[in-house]
Amino acid sequence: MPYFLHQAASILRCAGRTSMAPAAPSGVAPASAGPVDPALIEDLVAANRILADQGVLDGYGHVSARHPKNPARYLLSRSLAPELVTPADIMEYDLDSIPVDQRGRTMYLERFIHGEIYKARPDVNAVVHSHSPAVVPFGVSSVALRPIYHMSAFLHRGVPVFEIRDAAGMTDLLVRDPHLGRALAQSLGDRPVALMRGHGNVTVGSGIPFAVYYAIYTEVNARLQLQAISLGGSINYVAPEEGKLYEPNIAGTINRPWELWKKKALGK
Amino acid sequence: MPYFLHQAASILRCAGRTSMAPAAPSGVAPASAGPVDPALIEDLVAANRILADQGVLDGYGHVSARHPKNPARYLLSRSLAPELVTPADIMEYDLDSIPVDQRGRTMYLERFIHGEIYKARPDVNAVVHSHSPAVVPFGVSSVALRPIYHMSAFLHRGVPVFEIRDAAGMTDLLVRDPHLGRALAQSLGDRPVALMRGHGNVTVGSGIPFAVYYAIYTEVNARLQLQAISLGGSINYVAPEEGKLYEPNIAGTINRPWELWKKKALGK
Amino acid sequence: MPYFLHQAASILRCAGRTSMAPAAPSGVAPASAGPVDPALIEDLVAANRILADQGVLDGYGHVSARHPKNPARYLLSRSLAPELVTPADIMEYDLDSIPVDQRGRTMYLERFIHGEIYKARPDVNAVVHSHSPAVVPFGVSSVALRPIYHMSAFLHRGVPVFEIRDAAGMTDLLVRDPHLGRALAQSLGDRPVALMRGHGNVTVGSGIPFAVYYAIYTEVNARLQLQAISLGGSINYVAPEEGKLYEPNIAGTINRPWELWKKKALGK
Amino acid sequence: MPYFLHQAASILRCAGRTSMAPAAPSGVAPASAGPVDPALIEDLVAANRILADQGVLDGYGHVSARHPKNPARYLLSRSLAPELVTPADIMEYDLDSIPVDQRGRTMYLERFIHGEIYKARPDVNAVVHSHSPAVVPFGVSSVALRPIYHMSAFLHRGVPVFEIRDAAGMTDLLVRDPHLGRALAQSLGDRPVALMRGHGNVTVGSGIPFAVYYAIYTEVNARLQLQAISLGGSINYVAPEEGKLYEPNIAGTINRPWELWKKKALGK
């Protein structure tokens, strides 16, 4: 009888083994792009905590940023609940998701989501992967996520659903290798959000605040759209033209919620 | 690649530019109506924080009060998340929503909501604009918001839905000029609440506590009405006569929740 | 233009006038039943705060206890949001809801709910009146509240809905006199809970913890029953026989949540 | 008139009598399996508080762990709201749920849930019994709980509903003796979760973090499945093969939420 499983300590050891599979099979770790402005690291840590504070992330999910000095590197926490991430936990990866300097740290199994999206989307500098609760039902339903109001008008471009069965048949649903990461990136296309069936979603932006904004308002839209559907009447969604006209406003006002989110999340 | 977008700091600078478009094209700023009783400013700040604390406002939305010494002036925070507003952030505007003394502060793009409602409604001394979450679905649904209980009996007068497409065709959904502000005020008519399709709502009152009360109980009513509809049976709404009979009670008891809301919101 | 309404202070004065209508028309105040054990007062204050903490009460609603030395007297806070009630706010009333010693304090308009129920129900020693949010929809729907699980098995006796129109036609929906209080008490009958259409509900118990327990689990049941209905299948409610068999268990375990509720509510 | 019921203190005394029925009819208490590693006790206390913090437990429900030195003993708090449990409250029982050393402490009436599951399931080292709110509706509905996403993929084995009427006809719905405990264990079979009609559910795991994980994600799945159903479209559930493939991942990552949950619950 496995009594050693009684205690979290032994699980920690066991987890360590599992997610510390050799990262650089060639034995040669990629070169670092060099030190990063602490303000960017602070924003990345803030993003993790903001998304936990806003109910988008629970103990799982992760947020990354592209390295500002080299587009072929990205920054992502070691395997840790987002709410607990600190600057010391941020690791550097190349776009094949091989760590520059692992130093024994455990890694997120699904880091390939980040690496493959950065490869496919030069315009993207930040990626959020979450199990955003109200969004999950839209990932498994035949009903499409559509924009309810201006705050989520960015959904007007359509919200693809990544069906991992199409890419690899029956799996454990995890994006655990570059092939699956590429299939997800392809499903995402040039849009800010893609749902992942039976799993969660990804949002991407030109900077950290944008990817965070998309993640939060995708969640809010999912809640509001469900409510609108439950009312039982017909629904007047944001028209694609309205969505297109609204989009430029985001850059002009995003600092307003960003300051608030940061204060609330870091003030804890 | 726009690396400068990585950090919130650069977005702040960019946002500043966008919302600081010249406010007084004539070059002549309107005259101030003079200093305001600090107790009124305190109530206005409290209103911002109360509505955030009660879940009516998130990082967006705004609350204003008419100037007590001159009905042709109103008071509104600079562009800031409501939860962060302090007395020092309150600015004075004329009813064309031109600032008395901008001093480089960024302004809410949609301040015309306030100015045009004050023009059209001499009985109104406070205006709330929010994206009150449970109310948004009623703004896009063919199902009308109707009063469920005495607390929201003020809805008995009917709840108009402002369709910005009727006023200006395809837009970015924002009330960004006096023309759109007037169209919204016209839709509101003599009522305390108007919904804005794909956007949010406005509530107005003879004083700050009333506009806040209407905003909070419009949100609560929206939640309860959705629940009543989801039960699937028939619904016995508050009759117009009951609503009319209830209304005078609000003034007699509003200090009870107002004291509580203030304590909870300011105690944080 | 009523600028004096701008500020909460003037509303307070106005509210004072409204709810301080002469309480004892005869001019003779009823005699006090004497001092009360501070532990009972503490439980009564705790009940107010517990029900706010648990989301049953907002800025409105009230809780009373029968006087332990004289069944013809009861104890109830002056007009105040329940979350703000302290021992110093508790007043003593006779069963006609006339205060023993008003000392200028404003009173709840609907205190007749308490007085008339104490008259009709000698077994009742505590009364809660709330606008318990999830319960309100059941008060206006043709769908009846029914017990989903053992915790709310006390609903097996049936949940009457008090229709104030049957008692007095079109009103402001408030129980503002003894006649309406009696009609509500009649609707309640010998049960622990009655809903009030377009208004809220009352729960009654042999002691404060029981009335509080009924109020909390009526709210929880309402939430769970709505969810069960929304699933769309058939529902297997607690049978009346099961409900009857469960009821004696409440007294045996009520101290468990009571201790917790008290600690959470008073620890704030 | 039972005035003594006015105060919680007297209820406490009454409750004491009820749940302190003679525990060892034979008069001979079972022998202790000896002292337990404080880290296990800490995990057991943490589990109680985590499940309260995560909204799975309210004032009721309980969590146990098998004794690490003797599979014929288990550890469970005295009768107490889970959020208030401390190391000093943990008692030791044999699998007939007879206490090793009662020392006047009141016991959970339904401790037989734990004892009988430990008898039937040698692989199980931790048991959670809760009234997990979103799960209760699935226990009374004809609609089955099914896995929505990978986090709750463990539900792929099917979720039995224990109907106590089949075991004992009309009862008070409580598992108050070994016979009912055995019937529940039989219904559970070799699965991690069983619902209890009109009552709640049990989750079991090879260690404390697993039973907690199952309890939390059963609750989350219930919420998300209800939302998916409310969307009105068809639903693509996690396939049994996907669920089976996912399960080994839990051990590898469970320390991530466990650390977070513990910090949040114990930090209060």
PDB file of C-alpha atoms in Angstrom, chain C residues 37 39-40 43 66 68 71 122 125 148-151 206-207 209-210 213 217 224 227-228 230-231 233-237 239 241-242 245-246 249 251-258 260 263-264, chain D residues 1-3 5-8 11-12 14-15 18 58-60 79-81 83-84 108-109 131 133-134 136-138 140-143 163 165 170-174 176 197-199 226 229-230:
ATOM      1  CA  ASP C  37     -28.802  38.683  29.363  1.00  0.00           C
ATOM      2  CA  ALA C  39     -25.339  36.833  25.716  1.00  0.00           C
ATOM      3  CA  LEU C  40     -28.755  37.006  24.031  1.00  0.00           C
ATOM      4  CA  ASP C  43     -26.482  36.488  19.623  1.00  0.00           C
ATOM      5  CA  ARG C  66     -38.553  37.595  21.716  1.00  0.00           C
ATOM      6  CA  PRO C  68     -36.746  36.070  27.403  1.00  0.00           C
ATOM      7  CA  PRO C  71     -43.303  36.821  25.719  1.00  0.00           C
ATOM      8  CA  PRO C 122     -46.027  31.300  20.724  1.00  0.00           C
ATOM      9  CA  ASN C 125     -38.589  33.211  19.621  1.00  0.00           C
ATOM     10  CA  ILE C 148     -33.219  19.726  -2.710  1.00  0.00           C
ATOM     11  CA  TYR C 149     -31.188  18.184   0.110  1.00  0.00           C
ATOM     12  CA  HIS C 150     -31.220  17.372   3.807  1.00  0.00           C
ATOM     13  CA  MET C 151     -29.837  20.761   4.856  1.00  0.00           C
ATOM     14  CA  SER C 206     -37.555  28.601  18.416  1.00  0.00           C
ATOM     15  CA  GLY C 207     -34.264  30.452  18.935  1.00  0.00           C
ATOM     16  CA  PRO C 209     -29.671  30.168  15.587  1.00  0.00           C
ATOM     17  CA  PHE C 210     -32.662  28.316  14.126  1.00  0.00           C
ATOM     18  CA  TYR C 213     -30.152  28.529   9.894  1.00  0.00           C
ATOM     19  CA  TYR C 217     -30.384  27.232   3.913  1.00  0.00           C
ATOM     20  CA  LEU C 224     -29.401  24.719  -5.890  1.00  0.00           C
ATOM     21  CA  GLN C 227     -29.387  24.876 -10.900  1.00  0.00           C
ATOM     22  CA  ALA C 228     -31.197  21.530 -10.790  1.00  0.00           C
ATOM     23  CA  SER C 230     -31.495  24.423 -15.380  1.00  0.00           C
ATOM     24  CA  LEU C 231     -30.011  20.956 -15.941  1.00  0.00           C
ATOM     25  CA  GLY C 233     -33.832  16.638 -16.431  1.00  0.00           C
ATOM     26  CA  SER C 234     -36.306  15.378 -13.863  1.00  0.00           C
ATOM     27  CA  ILE C 235     -35.628  16.160 -10.192  1.00  0.00           C
ATOM     28  CA  ASN C 236     -35.874  13.856  -7.210  1.00  0.00           C
ATOM     29  CA  TYR C 237     -36.774  16.187  -4.318  1.00  0.00           C
ATOM     30  CA  ALA C 239     -39.691  13.395   0.199  1.00  0.00           C
ATOM     31  CA  GLU C 241     -41.247  11.696   5.026  1.00  0.00           C
ATOM     32  CA  GLU C 242     -37.487  12.175   4.663  1.00  0.00           C
ATOM     33  CA  LEU C 245     -37.246  12.351   9.722  1.00  0.00           C
ATOM     34  CA  TYR C 246     -34.376  14.779   9.175  1.00  0.00           C
ATOM     35  CA  ASN C 249     -31.073  16.480  13.530  1.00  0.00           C
ATOM     36  CA  ALA C 251     -30.891  20.872  16.980  1.00  0.00           C
ATOM     37  CA  GLY C 252     -28.156  18.283  17.404  1.00  0.00           C
ATOM     38  CA  THR C 253     -25.682  19.886  14.993  1.00  0.00           C
ATOM     39  CA  ILE C 254     -26.658  23.555  14.635  1.00  0.00           C
ATOM     40  CA  ASN C 255     -23.880  24.675  16.968  1.00  0.00           C
ATOM     41  CA  ARG C 256     -21.337  23.541  14.356  1.00  0.00           C
ATOM     42  CA  PRO C 257     -22.200  26.124  11.656  1.00  0.00           C
ATOM     43  CA  TRP C 258     -23.329  28.661  14.263  1.00  0.00           C
ATOM     44  CA  LEU C 260     -18.321  29.154  12.367  1.00  0.00           C
ATOM     45  CA  LYS C 263     -16.509  33.679  14.082  1.00  0.00           C
ATOM     46  CA  LYS C 264     -16.490  34.720  10.423  1.00  0.00           C
TER      47      LYS C 264
ATOM     48  CA  MET D   1     -42.285  28.035  26.177  1.00  0.00           C
ATOM     49  CA  PRO D   2     -38.697  26.898  25.586  1.00  0.00           C
ATOM     50  CA  TYR D   3     -36.826  30.081  26.427  1.00  0.00           C
ATOM     51  CA  LEU D   5     -33.438  27.627  23.364  1.00  0.00           C
ATOM     52  CA  HIS D   6     -32.830  31.316  22.919  1.00  0.00           C
ATOM     53  CA  GLN D   7     -29.128  31.030  23.358  1.00  0.00           C
ATOM     54  CA  ALA D   8     -26.521  29.113  21.429  1.00  0.00           C
ATOM     55  CA  ILE D  11     -27.934  24.407  22.060  1.00  0.00           C
ATOM     56  CA  LEU D  12     -24.305  23.450  22.432  1.00  0.00           C
ATOM     57  CA  CYS D  14     -28.052  19.812  23.766  1.00  0.00           C
ATOM     58  CA  ALA D  15     -25.895  19.007  20.757  1.00  0.00           C
ATOM     59  CA  THR D  18     -27.109  14.016  20.977  1.00  0.00           C
ATOM     60  CA  ASP D  58     -19.497  24.987   4.451  1.00  0.00           C
ATOM     61  CA  GLY D  59     -20.170  24.435   8.171  1.00  0.00           C
ATOM     62  CA  TYR D  60     -20.676  20.727   7.501  1.00  0.00           C
ATOM     63  CA  SER D  79     -17.452  17.217  15.370  1.00  0.00           C
ATOM     64  CA  LEU D  80     -16.462  20.710  14.210  1.00  0.00           C
ATOM     65  CA  ALA D  81     -16.917  22.990  11.199  1.00  0.00           C
ATOM     66  CA  GLU D  83     -12.737  25.649   8.725  1.00  0.00           C
ATOM     67  CA  LEU D  84     -12.135  25.561  12.482  1.00  0.00           C
ATOM     68  CA  TYR D 108     -19.451  13.262  13.438  1.00  0.00           C
ATOM     69  CA  LEU D 109     -22.640  11.208  13.158  1.00  0.00           C
ATOM     70  CA  HIS D 131     -22.238  19.032   0.413  1.00  0.00           C
ATOM     71  CA  PRO D 133     -22.887  23.074  -3.735  1.00  0.00           C
ATOM     72  CA  ALA D 134     -22.776  22.756  -7.530  1.00  0.00           C
ATOM     73  CA  VAL D 136     -25.825  18.600  -5.173  1.00  0.00           C
ATOM     74  CA  PRO D 137     -28.111  19.308  -8.192  1.00  0.00           C
ATOM     75  CA  PHE D 138     -26.478  16.452 -10.154  1.00  0.00           C
ATOM     76  CA  VAL D 140     -31.003  14.809  -7.594  1.00  0.00           C
ATOM     77  CA  SER D 141     -31.231  15.193 -11.378  1.00  0.00           C
ATOM     78  CA  SER D 142     -31.711  12.592 -14.097  1.00  0.00           C
ATOM     79  CA  VAL D 143     -28.805  14.310 -15.910  1.00  0.00           C
ATOM     80  CA  GLU D 163     -29.779   6.358  -3.524  1.00  0.00           C
ATOM     81  CA  ARG D 165     -33.835   4.761  -0.416  1.00  0.00           C
ATOM     82  CA  MET D 170     -37.339   6.380   3.875  1.00  0.00           C
ATOM     83  CA  THR D 171     -34.612   7.711   6.224  1.00  0.00           C
ATOM     84  CA  ASP D 172     -33.289  11.018   7.520  1.00  0.00           C
ATOM     85  CA  LEU D 173     -30.788  10.811   4.631  1.00  0.00           C
ATOM     86  CA  LEU D 174     -27.793  10.454   6.962  1.00  0.00           C
ATOM     87  CA  ARG D 176     -25.559   7.044  10.514  1.00  0.00           C
ATOM     88  CA  ARG D 197     -28.915  11.835  -3.644  1.00  0.00           C
ATOM     89  CA  GLY D 198     -30.408  14.732  -1.685  1.00  0.00           C
ATOM     90  CA  HIS D 199     -27.257  15.053   0.365  1.00  0.00           C
ATOM     91  CA  LEU D 226     -24.342  23.259 -16.014  1.00  0.00           C
ATOM     92  CA  ILE D 229     -25.940  22.634 -20.828  1.00  0.00           C
ATOM     93  CA  SER D 230     -27.424  26.119 -20.432  1.00  0.00           C
TER      94      SER D 230
END
